[in-house]
Protein backbone atom coordinates (compact mmCIF):
# COMPACT_ATOMS: atom_id res chain seq x y z
CA UNK A 1 0.50 0.34 0.01
CA UNK A 2 0.89 3.62 -1.17
CA UNK A 3 0.48 6.27 1.56
CA UNK A 4 0.01 10.02 -0.47
CA UNK A 5 0.15 13.16 1.92
CA UNK A 6 -0.26 16.24 0.78
CA UNK A 7 -1.62 20.18 2.59
CA UNK A 8 1.75 20.67 3.96
CA UNK A 9 2.79 24.36 4.94
CA UNK A 10 3.47 27.77 6.26
CA UNK A 11 0.65 29.27 7.85
CA UNK A 12 0.34 31.62 10.69
CA UNK A 13 -0.89 30.96 14.69
CA UNK A 14 -4.96 30.85 15.09
CA UNK A 15 -4.86 29.69 11.24
CA UNK A 16 -6.34 26.78 9.88
CA UNK A 17 -4.89 24.48 7.15
CA UNK A 18 -6.24 21.08 5.76
CA UNK A 19 -3.80 17.61 5.23
CA UNK A 20 -5.13 15.30 2.96
CA UNK A 21 -3.81 11.61 1.89
CA UNK A 22 -4.22 8.71 -0.44
CA UNK A 23 -4.37 5.14 -0.56
CA UNK A 24 -3.05 2.87 -3.34
CA UNK A 25 -5.23 0.22 -2.00
CA UNK A 26 -7.40 -1.38 0.62
CA UNK A 27 -6.34 -4.64 2.45
CA UNK A 28 -9.10 -6.37 4.32
CA UNK A 29 -8.25 -6.23 8.17
CA UNK A 30 -6.28 -2.97 7.95
CA UNK A 31 -7.93 -0.47 7.45
CA UNK A 32 -7.63 2.67 10.59
CA UNK A 33 -6.56 5.67 8.93
CA UNK A 34 -4.56 7.90 11.53
CA UNK A 35 -2.72 10.62 11.00
CA UNK A 36 1.47 11.24 13.09
CA UNK A 37 3.35 13.97 13.99
CA UNK A 38 7.09 14.51 14.60
CA UNK A 39 7.51 17.88 15.83
CA UNK A 40 11.76 18.58 15.15
CA UNK A 41 13.95 16.74 17.60
CA UNK A 42 10.79 15.20 19.08
CA UNK A 43 9.05 11.18 18.77
CA UNK A 44 6.95 10.42 16.52
CA UNK A 45 2.99 10.66 18.38
CA UNK A 46 -0.37 9.73 17.54
CA UNK A 47 -3.12 12.32 16.73
CA UNK A 48 -5.66 11.65 14.74
CA UNK A 49 -7.37 7.73 13.83
CA UNK A 50 -10.52 7.24 12.45
CA UNK A 51 -12.20 4.26 11.29
CA UNK A 52 -14.55 2.92 8.97
CA UNK A 53 -17.55 3.17 10.76
CA UNK A 54 -16.14 6.57 11.16
CA UNK A 55 -15.16 6.35 14.77
CA UNK A 56 -12.68 9.08 15.84
CA UNK A 57 -10.84 9.40 18.52
CA UNK A 58 -7.85 12.51 19.14
CA UNK A 59 -5.35 13.36 21.74
CA UNK A 60 -5.74 15.51 24.31
CA UNK A 61 -3.60 18.86 22.80
CA UNK A 62 -5.76 19.07 19.30
CA UNK A 63 -9.53 18.02 20.53
CA UNK A 64 -11.45 20.54 19.07
CA UNK A 65 -9.08 21.78 16.94
CA UNK A 66 -8.49 19.17 13.76
CA UNK A 67 -10.94 17.18 12.13
CA UNK A 68 -9.83 13.68 11.16
CA UNK A 69 -12.44 12.52 8.33
CA UNK A 70 -12.15 9.73 5.18
CA UNK A 71 -14.16 8.85 2.00
CA UNK A 72 -14.37 5.36 2.89
CA UNK A 73 -14.70 5.05 -2.11
CA UNK A 74 -12.01 6.77 -2.63
CA UNK A 75 -9.32 5.28 0.16
CA UNK A 76 -9.05 8.54 1.31
CA UNK A 77 -8.29 10.68 4.77
CA UNK A 78 -8.44 14.01 5.62
CA UNK A 79 -7.87 15.98 8.65
CA UNK A 80 -8.44 20.15 8.65
CA UNK A 81 -6.82 22.18 11.36
CA UNK A 82 -7.95 24.75 12.68
CA UNK A 83 -6.52 27.55 16.27
CA UNK A 84 -3.46 26.20 15.17
CA UNK A 85 -0.59 26.95 17.51
CA UNK A 86 3.17 27.38 17.50
CA UNK A 87 3.41 23.78 18.72
CA UNK A 88 1.36 22.07 16.14
CA UNK A 89 5.15 22.62 14.02
CA UNK A 90 5.82 18.87 12.93
CA UNK A 91 6.24 16.88 9.98
CA UNK A 92 2.42 14.92 9.29
CA UNK A 93 2.02 11.64 8.20
CA UNK A 94 -1.06 9.66 7.37
CA UNK A 95 -0.79 5.43 8.16
CA UNK A 96 -2.87 2.51 7.76
CA UNK A 97 -2.78 0.24 10.87
CA UNK A 98 -5.16 -1.81 13.09
CA UNK A 99 -6.25 -1.59 16.72
CA UNK A 100 -4.25 -4.51 19.09
CA UNK A 101 -6.98 -6.34 21.67
CA UNK A 102 -5.80 -4.31 24.22
CA UNK A 103 -5.96 -1.14 22.38
CA UNK A 104 -3.71 0.38 20.88
CA UNK A 105 -3.16 2.17 16.92
CA UNK A 106 -0.17 -0.04 15.02
CA UNK A 107 0.76 1.08 11.70
CA UNK A 108 1.26 -0.98 9.25
CA UNK A 109 1.66 1.55 6.06
CA UNK A 110 3.40 5.09 6.50
CA UNK A 111 2.62 8.01 3.83
CA UNK A 112 6.14 9.97 2.85
CA UNK A 113 5.21 12.48 5.29
CA UNK A 114 4.56 16.61 4.91
CA UNK A 115 5.64 19.64 6.89
CA UNK A 116 3.86 22.17 8.74
CA UNK A 117 4.81 25.27 10.67
CA UNK A 118 2.61 27.62 12.42
CA UNK A 119 4.62 30.74 12.68
CA UNK A 120 4.16 33.06 15.95
């Protein structure tokens, strides 16, 4: 599976940006779509997930500001980011994976990453 992300860029604090990601194919059982991000000098962290039934999860720091959505027919995922803060600056990666039985998201495939820079 190949994932192609787009939509990164430079935005001022308080602004909005949308990221999109398209998957080349579907694999049965590996269908949770998600976004991670990696800030400079920091670990890569999960930001949001969405299942085929549109169940969404977000990390606390983006709740109310970010919205993850997907189009199951087109095999795409979108991350709408509003009220952006400088601490949202990171490389954002889209992934496809699955939830483990113990409730952790396990990514199987990664996109190439797209840089989001939020200026103060």
